[in-house]
Amino acid sequence: MLSPIPVHDISLPHLRHACSNCSLRELCLPAGLTAEDMHAVEKLVTQGRPVKRGEALYRAGEPFKALYAVRLGFLKTSVISPDGREQVTGFHMSGDLMGMDAISADLHACDAIALEDSEVCELPFTEMETLSRQIPALQHHFYKVMSREIVRDHGVMLLLGNMKAEERVAAFLLSLSTRFQLRGYSSTGFNLRMTREEIGSYLGLKLETVSRTLSKFQEQGLIKVHNRLIELLDLAALRQIISNEQGG
Amino acid sequence: MLSPIPVHDISLPHLRHACSNCSLRELCLPAGLTAEDMHAVEKLVTQGRPVKRGEALYRAGEPFKALYAVRLGFLKTSVISPDGREQVTGFHMSGDLMGMDAISADLHACDAIALEDSEVCELPFTEMETLSRQIPALQHHFYKVMSREIVRDHGVMLLLGNMKAEERVAAFLLSLSTRFQLRGYSSTGFNLRMTREEIGSYLGLKLETVSRTLSKFQEQGLIKVHNRLIELLDLAALRQIISNEQGG
DNA sequence: CGCACTTTTGAACAGAATCAAGTTTTGTGG
DNA sequence: CCACAAAACTTGATTCTGTTCAAAAGTGCG
């Protein structure tokens, strides 16, 4: 199994580095773990596992063994209904924890596909569970991360249930902007890693509507679009659009 | 604090009874707890707390102290966007566990309103967390219940993102049917506890559309509607509608 | 028993989907 | 490095689903 980061490199300083910079952000940083706790956690974390663009990290129906912390790259998750409709349920970037929906039935409930060459850390769940009994902060943190996922999903439900096409696209761009910023990247210029169709699936719109809406925003001078390169020119106006289309 | 069930009644046999019949179904039943474990859990569970129709069990922004297991009754949860749009995120009946979205920020993230006179058990979260470190099955079960909530939310996202009005309403009726059946009630005849507007909010539709769709189903002989009394006459046809509208 | 809330139904309208071309980009192999 | 095929994107015209606006009828709670 090839990996850009050999096992022996996953020492405490290394993991710390990984945590604070890209990888285990969601898992480790806010947990407030001591050096000793960290050491225990790191022993469970496998070496980085690469996932090439287009490949699946896991697929719905596969047995659940581990959660995954995105170390770098970009992935989507999606559920597919029995009659073949796909709903993208999320986009995931460095520091995000994936696979929590699989705990419920011990089977993965969605597909996770890399949208660009990515790398994840595997967190064997049973072992993490055992460890979290010894480290209250870790246990609490897992509850928190799962809770945050629920809150996020409720936000998407609000978007899907209440918002118009323009509001959805604006909310999507602003959400990406915030997430990139949190990771130290530009909040106003970034590269969409997904197709218009995948954006549309996430937002409950057809790809043509996504395309048209982006074009319209560009005409209005709110953004600049060159393929998947996006530049946000007027964050305030985008926020205004979400706040019920007043003004602008 | 008035309660139909005094504290001293919450003895082991009582809690067992509550679990298997109505209340802590989601919390206790699948956890496979021993009698001893059960006893420990029951010491944490407060007496039943009544919530009258129209009252809030909790409101967004309130500090988070406990999860709630619905003992009996019917509640809705909803998030409200800054500009005032309401999205009903779920309907909750006996045995359901509520409040998990509050763990994330130690604040409730949604409103929980009783749609009929209800009663809940309060589960102080910090204490439950501590206890779950001593009872692995309990810890695992909490993870499972939260995971199930995530899976459920993804299902709603699929519905909101991909389905037409008729499909949504059919899916909603069938979902209620299943849930009532699991609790030992009729799966074909039940009382909607919520308004058309609340159904619409949950399904991403306007109340008029919900009403029209129910009327149409009635004309087609799939259901019988008398106000909030619903009778499902052709489950197969309703399922067919969800399976992409073929046949019928 | 009456008033407010809920529900139904109709008619006109709007927003997004669908259908359809044409263009651009990307990835691959020669 | 270029040529080519496949995939992705844009834009327009049309259609259709669901919303909006409106009014009337029904229900139930105090």
XYZ file of C-alpha atoms (C1' of nucleotides) in Angstrom:
556
model
C 0.000 0.000 0.000
C 1.712 3.136 -1.188
C 1.538 6.235 0.894
C 3.349 9.528 0.811
C 3.706 9.301 4.597
C 5.315 6.112 5.937
C 4.060 4.629 9.180
C 7.125 5.511 11.157
C 6.562 9.149 10.390
C 3.337 9.188 12.330
C 5.010 10.140 15.544
C 3.584 12.591 18.003
C 5.088 15.732 16.491
C 4.042 14.568 13.101
C 0.462 13.952 14.127
C 0.322 17.305 15.846
C 1.518 18.867 12.704
C -1.050 16.992 10.711
C -3.768 18.043 13.110
C -3.034 21.707 13.207
C -2.407 22.030 9.532
C -4.711 19.863 7.551
C -5.622 16.410 8.544
C -7.174 15.613 11.852
C -8.447 19.101 12.456
C -11.982 18.022 13.128
C -10.910 15.066 15.208
C -8.024 16.274 17.310
C -7.796 20.014 17.540
C -10.919 20.834 19.456
C -10.724 17.760 21.615
C -8.088 19.341 23.791
C -6.133 16.158 24.113
C -3.002 15.914 26.216
C 0.255 14.771 24.670
C -0.260 11.382 26.255
C -3.795 11.028 24.898
C -2.588 12.134 21.519
C 0.000 9.417 21.586
C -2.668 6.818 22.270
C -4.798 8.104 19.432
C -1.941 8.214 17.010
C -1.197 4.563 17.584
C -4.617 3.752 16.159
C -4.395 5.982 13.132
C -3.105 4.162 10.125
C -0.756 5.684 7.660
C -2.301 7.968 5.078
C -4.272 6.078 2.499
C -4.357 7.602 -0.966
C -7.566 7.725 -2.967
C -7.192 8.643 -6.616
C -9.554 10.966 -8.415
C -12.686 9.062 -9.361
C -12.017 6.225 -6.947
C -14.312 5.292 -4.091
C -13.103 5.550 -0.516
C -16.071 3.347 0.315
C -19.377 2.381 -1.206
C -22.868 2.006 0.203
C -23.370 -1.494 1.515
C -19.740 -2.187 2.329
C -19.037 -3.330 5.885
C -18.100 -0.569 8.260
C -14.690 -0.759 9.834
C -13.286 2.704 10.162
C -14.027 6.385 10.076
C -11.875 8.489 7.793
C -10.238 11.839 8.400
C -9.483 13.644 5.174
C -5.807 14.571 5.163
C -5.845 16.310 1.846
C -7.919 16.383 -1.281
C -11.611 16.683 -1.932
C -14.392 14.098 -1.894
C -18.130 13.885 -2.292
C -20.597 11.613 -0.558
C -23.883 10.625 -2.127
C -26.841 8.391 -1.508
C -28.569 6.597 -4.341
C -32.237 5.697 -4.086
C -33.487 2.247 -5.126
C -34.750 3.710 -8.399
C -31.408 5.264 -9.184
C -31.673 8.891 -8.154
C -28.450 10.311 -6.788
C -28.332 12.909 -4.049
C -24.958 14.382 -3.187
C -25.072 14.732 0.599
C -21.810 16.543 1.112
C -18.423 17.700 -0.074
C -15.478 16.930 2.146
C -12.070 18.502 2.429
C -9.019 18.343 4.655
C -9.822 17.860 8.302
C -13.338 16.543 7.734
C -14.390 13.308 9.329
C -16.279 10.895 7.091
C -18.228 7.681 7.479
C -20.276 8.449 10.568
C -23.477 7.391 8.850
C -22.138 3.834 8.759
C -22.182 3.317 12.527
C -25.939 2.975 12.507
C -26.158 -0.317 10.591
C -22.511 -1.370 10.500
C -22.697 -0.789 6.764
C -21.759 2.248 4.800
C -24.914 4.119 3.870
C -23.465 6.231 1.082
C -20.753 6.317 -1.549
C -17.646 8.395 -0.953
C -15.854 9.357 -4.162
C -12.672 11.369 -4.512
C -13.103 14.414 -6.743
C -9.359 14.908 -6.843
C -6.414 12.814 -5.710
C -6.853 12.651 -1.978
C -5.473 11.088 1.124
C -7.256 9.974 4.255
C -6.386 8.634 7.693
C -8.189 5.507 8.722
C -9.589 5.465 12.255
C -10.652 1.925 13.193
C -13.931 2.549 14.927
C -14.045 -0.236 17.463
C -10.614 0.707 18.735
C -11.495 4.394 18.793
C -14.585 3.539 20.793
C -12.546 1.606 23.320
C -10.011 4.368 23.579
C -12.687 7.002 23.954
C -13.819 5.252 27.121
C -10.432 6.020 28.594
C -10.252 9.551 27.230
C -13.442 11.422 28.089
C -12.440 14.365 25.906
C -12.177 12.050 22.929
C -15.532 10.476 23.612
C -17.164 13.850 23.983
C -15.532 15.044 20.849
C -16.926 12.204 18.784
C -20.391 13.040 20.049
C -19.789 16.646 19.125
C -18.590 15.896 15.616
C -21.601 13.700 14.962
C -23.888 16.321 16.391
C -22.321 18.933 14.143
C -23.048 16.716 11.162
C -26.716 16.594 12.194
C -26.831 20.378 12.503
C -25.196 20.737 9.110
C -27.732 18.398 7.539
C -30.569 20.414 9.025
C -29.073 23.477 7.386
C -29.107 21.710 4.050
C -32.709 20.706 4.630
C -33.548 24.357 5.184
C -31.798 25.221 1.961
C -33.510 22.472 -0.017
C -36.907 23.103 1.486
C -37.077 26.872 1.427
C -34.643 28.498 -0.919
C -34.826 29.530 -4.548
C -32.154 28.619 -7.056
C -30.188 31.851 -6.678
C -30.257 31.653 -2.916
C -29.024 28.074 -2.987
C -26.120 28.839 -5.265
C -25.162 31.916 -3.247
C -25.312 29.925 -0.020
C -23.195 27.215 -1.597
C -20.487 29.629 -2.714
C -20.389 31.348 0.666
C -20.220 28.037 2.477
C -17.260 26.947 0.382
C -15.653 30.320 0.917
C -15.882 29.953 4.689
C -14.561 26.426 4.666
C -11.555 27.340 2.540
C -10.827 30.299 4.762
C -10.899 28.105 7.881
C -8.193 26.000 6.278
C -6.029 28.965 5.476
C -6.881 29.245 1.802
C -8.333 32.226 0.032
C -11.963 32.844 0.811
C -12.555 34.786 -2.391
C -10.795 32.769 -5.044
C -10.998 29.029 -5.329
C -11.379 26.095 -7.595
C -14.570 24.114 -7.627
C -13.603 20.489 -7.619
C -16.999 19.250 -8.706
C -19.061 19.383 -11.874
C -22.122 21.559 -12.303
C -24.137 18.385 -12.115
C -22.695 17.500 -8.709
C -23.365 21.006 -7.438
C -26.883 20.682 -8.773
C -27.399 17.345 -7.102
C -26.262 18.776 -3.791
C -28.499 21.834 -4.165
C -31.541 20.096 -5.599
C -31.167 21.822 -8.966
C -30.452 20.723 -12.511
C -27.020 21.415 -13.915
C -28.419 23.922 -16.402
C -29.891 25.956 -13.569
C -26.568 25.981 -11.744
C -24.803 27.131 -14.892
C -27.343 29.842 -15.604
C -27.239 31.106 -12.049
C -23.455 31.348 -12.051
C -23.629 33.217 -15.356
C -26.196 35.574 -13.930
C -24.085 36.283 -10.854
C -21.201 37.037 -13.168
C -23.283 39.436 -15.265
C -24.275 41.194 -12.054
C -20.627 41.520 -11.108
C -20.973 39.397 -7.971
C -18.525 36.741 -9.057
C -16.145 35.840 -11.814
C -16.387 32.372 -13.338
C -13.823 30.657 -15.516
C -14.777 27.043 -15.685
C -14.302 25.793 -12.166
C -12.318 28.796 -11.068
C -14.486 31.063 -8.985
C -13.725 34.516 -7.747
C -16.127 36.097 -5.282
C -16.248 39.829 -5.991
C -19.061 40.955 -3.717
C -19.493 38.834 -0.613
C -21.967 41.286 0.905
C -24.257 41.058 -2.099
C -24.115 37.283 -2.025
C -25.070 37.316 1.621
C -27.858 39.711 0.798
C -29.267 37.255 -1.703
C -29.597 34.601 0.985
C -31.268 37.040 3.360
C -34.436 36.793 1.379
C -33.509 38.617 -1.765
C -34.110 42.075 -0.305
C -32.132 44.970 -1.666
C -29.288 44.235 -4.026
C -43.307 19.749 38.862
C -46.327 17.650 38.093
C -45.911 14.336 36.457
C -48.179 11.400 35.857
C -45.390 9.103 36.968
C -43.837 9.813 40.374
C -40.130 9.335 40.863
C -40.439 6.303 43.054
C -42.262 4.496 40.300
C -39.245 4.556 38.069
C -37.938 1.290 39.367
C -36.265 -1.304 37.234
C -39.412 -3.193 36.194
C -41.057 0.085 35.470
C -38.296 1.332 33.207
C -38.212 -1.987 31.401
C -41.879 -1.685 30.830
C -41.438 1.844 29.591
C -38.703 0.742 27.233
C -40.476 -2.118 25.616
C -43.775 -0.370 25.308
C -43.333 3.232 24.493
C -40.672 5.363 25.949
C -37.034 4.491 25.769
C -37.352 2.211 22.792
C -34.665 3.955 20.816
C -32.423 4.310 23.807
C -32.671 1.041 25.699
C -34.120 -1.732 23.652
C -31.360 -2.316 21.144
C -28.561 -1.606 23.577
C -28.810 -5.048 25.109
C -28.189 -3.786 28.591
C -27.974 -6.085 31.571
C -30.290 -5.631 34.523
C -27.470 -4.010 36.421
C -26.695 -1.573 33.612
C -30.343 -0.785 33.285
C -30.490 0.034 36.935
C -27.625 2.496 36.533
C -29.317 4.139 33.590
C -32.638 4.396 35.317
C -31.098 6.285 38.189
C -30.241 9.054 35.742
C -33.578 9.241 34.035
C -35.823 11.813 35.593
C -39.492 11.329 36.064
C -41.648 11.901 33.029
C -41.950 15.552 32.162
C -45.214 16.642 30.555
C -45.243 19.026 27.606
C -48.609 20.440 26.662
C -49.783 20.864 23.111
C -48.237 23.992 21.656
C -45.553 24.215 24.310
C -41.847 24.049 23.608
C -39.767 21.230 25.044
C -36.791 23.423 24.211
C -35.969 26.322 21.951
C -33.029 27.112 19.718
C -30.365 28.946 21.662
C -31.225 27.495 25.054
C -28.355 25.861 26.927
C -28.072 22.135 26.430
C -28.433 19.960 29.479
C -30.250 16.811 28.544
C -31.427 14.614 25.732
C -35.089 13.685 25.726
C -36.748 10.369 25.096
C -40.345 10.759 24.031
C -42.505 8.667 26.311
C -45.768 9.486 24.636
C -47.195 12.153 22.421
C -46.032 13.803 19.247
C -43.605 16.659 18.642
C -42.005 18.535 15.792
C -38.545 20.028 15.552
C -37.767 22.958 13.309
C -34.959 25.300 12.464
C -35.604 28.937 11.693
C -33.267 30.873 9.426
C -32.093 34.368 10.350
C -34.596 35.833 7.901
C -37.453 33.893 9.417
C -37.967 30.864 7.223
C -39.036 27.787 9.111
C -38.002 24.300 8.134
C -39.556 21.411 10.011
C -36.705 18.942 10.406
C -38.618 16.082 11.940
C -41.652 14.661 13.670
C -41.056 12.692 16.831
C -43.133 10.087 18.585
C -42.857 7.644 21.461
C -39.436 6.106 21.788
C -37.631 8.733 19.732
C -34.584 10.426 21.153
C -34.438 14.193 20.725
C -31.902 16.952 21.221
C -28.807 15.367 19.713
C -28.158 18.406 17.550
C -27.471 20.389 20.713
C -24.322 18.495 21.682
C -22.363 20.239 18.962
C -22.445 23.750 20.428
C -23.872 23.078 23.887
C -26.904 25.022 22.713
C -30.103 23.728 21.257
C -30.031 24.247 17.521
C -33.735 23.910 16.854
C -37.132 24.347 18.457
C -39.024 21.326 19.718
C -42.760 21.897 19.961
C -45.387 19.447 21.169
C -48.131 18.875 18.596
C -50.233 17.105 21.190
C -49.960 16.702 24.937
C -46.766 14.731 25.377
C -44.416 13.390 27.951
C -40.674 12.967 27.796
C -37.894 11.468 29.889
C -34.970 13.728 30.553
C -31.527 12.189 30.141
C -28.867 14.490 31.608
C -26.179 14.302 28.989
C -23.027 14.748 31.042
C -24.098 11.972 33.365
C -25.086 9.741 30.483
C -21.683 10.353 28.934
C -19.941 9.359 32.140
C -22.087 6.286 32.506
C -21.533 5.304 28.898
C -17.819 5.058 29.648
C -18.634 2.301 32.097
C -21.192 0.599 29.869
C -19.713 0.049 26.416
C -23.060 -1.079 25.022
C -24.590 2.208 26.084
C -21.788 4.224 24.540
C -22.047 2.303 21.303
C -25.774 2.717 21.290
C -25.556 6.483 21.540
C -23.215 6.516 18.578
C -25.663 4.341 16.706
C -28.673 6.491 17.448
C -26.842 9.607 16.318
C -25.653 7.842 13.208
C -29.201 6.769 12.453
C -30.265 10.388 12.690
C -27.641 11.303 10.102
C -28.842 8.544 7.781
C -32.416 9.686 8.222
C -31.462 13.262 7.385
C -29.723 12.099 4.223
C -32.941 10.367 3.249
C -34.826 13.622 3.686
C -32.213 15.400 1.590
C -32.833 12.866 -1.159
C -36.537 13.520 -0.895
C -36.148 17.301 -0.930
C -33.563 17.302 -3.675
C -35.011 14.787 -6.084
C -38.673 14.109 -5.594
C -41.813 15.660 -7.016
C -44.702 16.746 -4.829
C -46.668 13.516 -5.195
C -43.630 11.416 -4.454
C -42.867 13.443 -1.356
C -46.353 13.141 0.040
C -46.491 9.416 -0.704
C -43.117 8.906 0.968
C -44.293 10.894 3.954
C -47.446 8.832 4.402
C -45.569 5.563 4.056
C -42.919 6.689 6.506
C -45.557 7.543 9.096
C -47.262 4.244 8.404
C -44.083 2.310 9.126
C -43.349 4.237 12.272
C -46.831 3.697 13.683
C -46.628 0.025 12.862
C -43.319 -0.319 14.696
C -45.042 1.047 17.774
C -47.896 -1.386 17.539
C -50.448 0.991 16.038
C -52.317 0.558 12.785
C -50.177 1.100 9.731
C -53.141 1.933 7.526
C -55.250 4.244 9.634
C -53.870 7.089 11.692
C -54.289 10.639 12.754
C -51.970 13.294 11.439
C -50.994 15.407 14.379
C -49.666 18.258 12.297
C -51.178 20.892 10.024
C -50.874 20.854 6.243
C -48.481 23.729 6.638
C -46.192 21.701 8.904
C -46.287 18.781 6.503
C -45.473 21.201 3.724
C -42.583 22.698 5.624
C -41.142 19.267 6.249
C -41.562 18.258 2.599
C -40.481 21.518 1.021
C -43.970 22.227 -0.329
C -46.649 24.843 0.259
C -49.683 23.847 2.276
C -51.940 24.174 -0.770
C -49.814 21.662 -2.635
C -50.037 19.206 0.254
C -53.794 19.605 0.372
C -54.179 19.203 -3.380
C -51.976 16.134 -3.419
C -53.916 14.463 -0.634
C -57.145 15.237 -2.485
C -55.728 13.766 -5.651
C -54.661 10.575 -3.879
C -58.172 10.333 -2.511
C -59.725 10.760 -5.958
C -57.470 7.988 -7.194
C -58.642 5.745 -4.393
C -55.197 5.441 -2.818
C -56.177 6.985 0.500
C -59.125 8.342 2.391
C -58.804 11.732 4.015
C -61.071 13.228 6.652
C -59.274 16.209 8.057
C -56.280 14.760 9.812
C -57.601 11.236 9.760
C -55.833 9.263 7.090
C -56.604 5.815 5.810
C -54.167 4.196 3.437
C -56.130 2.088 0.962
C -53.435 1.049 -1.498
C -49.980 0.806 -0.001
C -48.570 -0.826 -3.120
C -49.687 2.052 -5.304
C -48.189 4.565 -2.896
C -44.906 2.695 -3.009
C -45.137 2.648 -6.778
C -45.394 6.418 -6.830
C -42.096 6.745 -5.010
C -40.399 4.282 -7.321
C -40.242 6.908 -10.001
C -43.863 7.155 -10.962
C -43.803 4.142 -13.285
C -46.930 2.076 -13.682
C -49.808 2.817 -11.378
C -72.118 28.935 20.017
C -68.936 31.934 17.729
C -64.569 33.257 16.170
C -60.035 31.953 14.712
C -57.653 28.628 12.516
C -57.346 25.186 9.091
C -58.415 23.246 4.836
C -60.034 23.009 0.178
C -60.367 24.541 -4.408
C -59.823 27.632 -8.411
C -57.278 30.734 -11.579
C -53.243 33.097 -12.937
C -48.370 33.261 -12.637
C -43.417 32.228 -11.959
C -39.500 29.519 -11.554
C -37.085 25.701 -12.697
C -37.057 21.504 -15.607
C -36.761 19.730 -19.982
C -35.384 19.536 -24.634
C -32.058 20.905 -27.866
C -27.818 22.864 -30.004
C -23.564 24.375 -30.048
C -19.138 25.385 -27.679
C -15.332 24.627 -24.637
C -12.461 21.867 -21.930
C -10.104 17.830 -20.696
C -7.935 13.687 -21.009
C -5.783 10.165 -24.014
C -3.067 8.074 -27.313
C -0.499 8.567 -31.306
C 3.042 18.071 -28.781
C -0.910 17.590 -31.338
C -5.292 15.395 -32.723
C -9.293 13.488 -31.387
C -13.045 11.794 -28.600
C -15.523 12.225 -24.512
C -17.093 14.958 -21.008
C -18.540 19.263 -19.270
C -20.508 23.635 -19.875
C -23.389 27.391 -21.800
C -27.352 29.281 -23.757
C -31.988 29.427 -25.836
C -36.903 28.006 -26.378
C -40.585 25.619 -24.506
C -43.136 23.115 -21.099
C -44.744 21.968 -16.732
C -44.901 21.753 -11.860
C -45.727 24.078 -7.939
C -46.455 28.819 -6.037
C -49.147 32.691 -5.298
C -53.333 35.032 -4.730
C -58.008 34.663 -3.567
C -62.266 33.129 -1.707
C -65.232 30.024 0.441
C -66.211 26.141 3.451
C -65.188 23.371 7.336
C -63.504 22.406 12.162
C -62.683 22.870 16.799
C -61.441 25.120 20.831
C -62.616 28.224 24.493
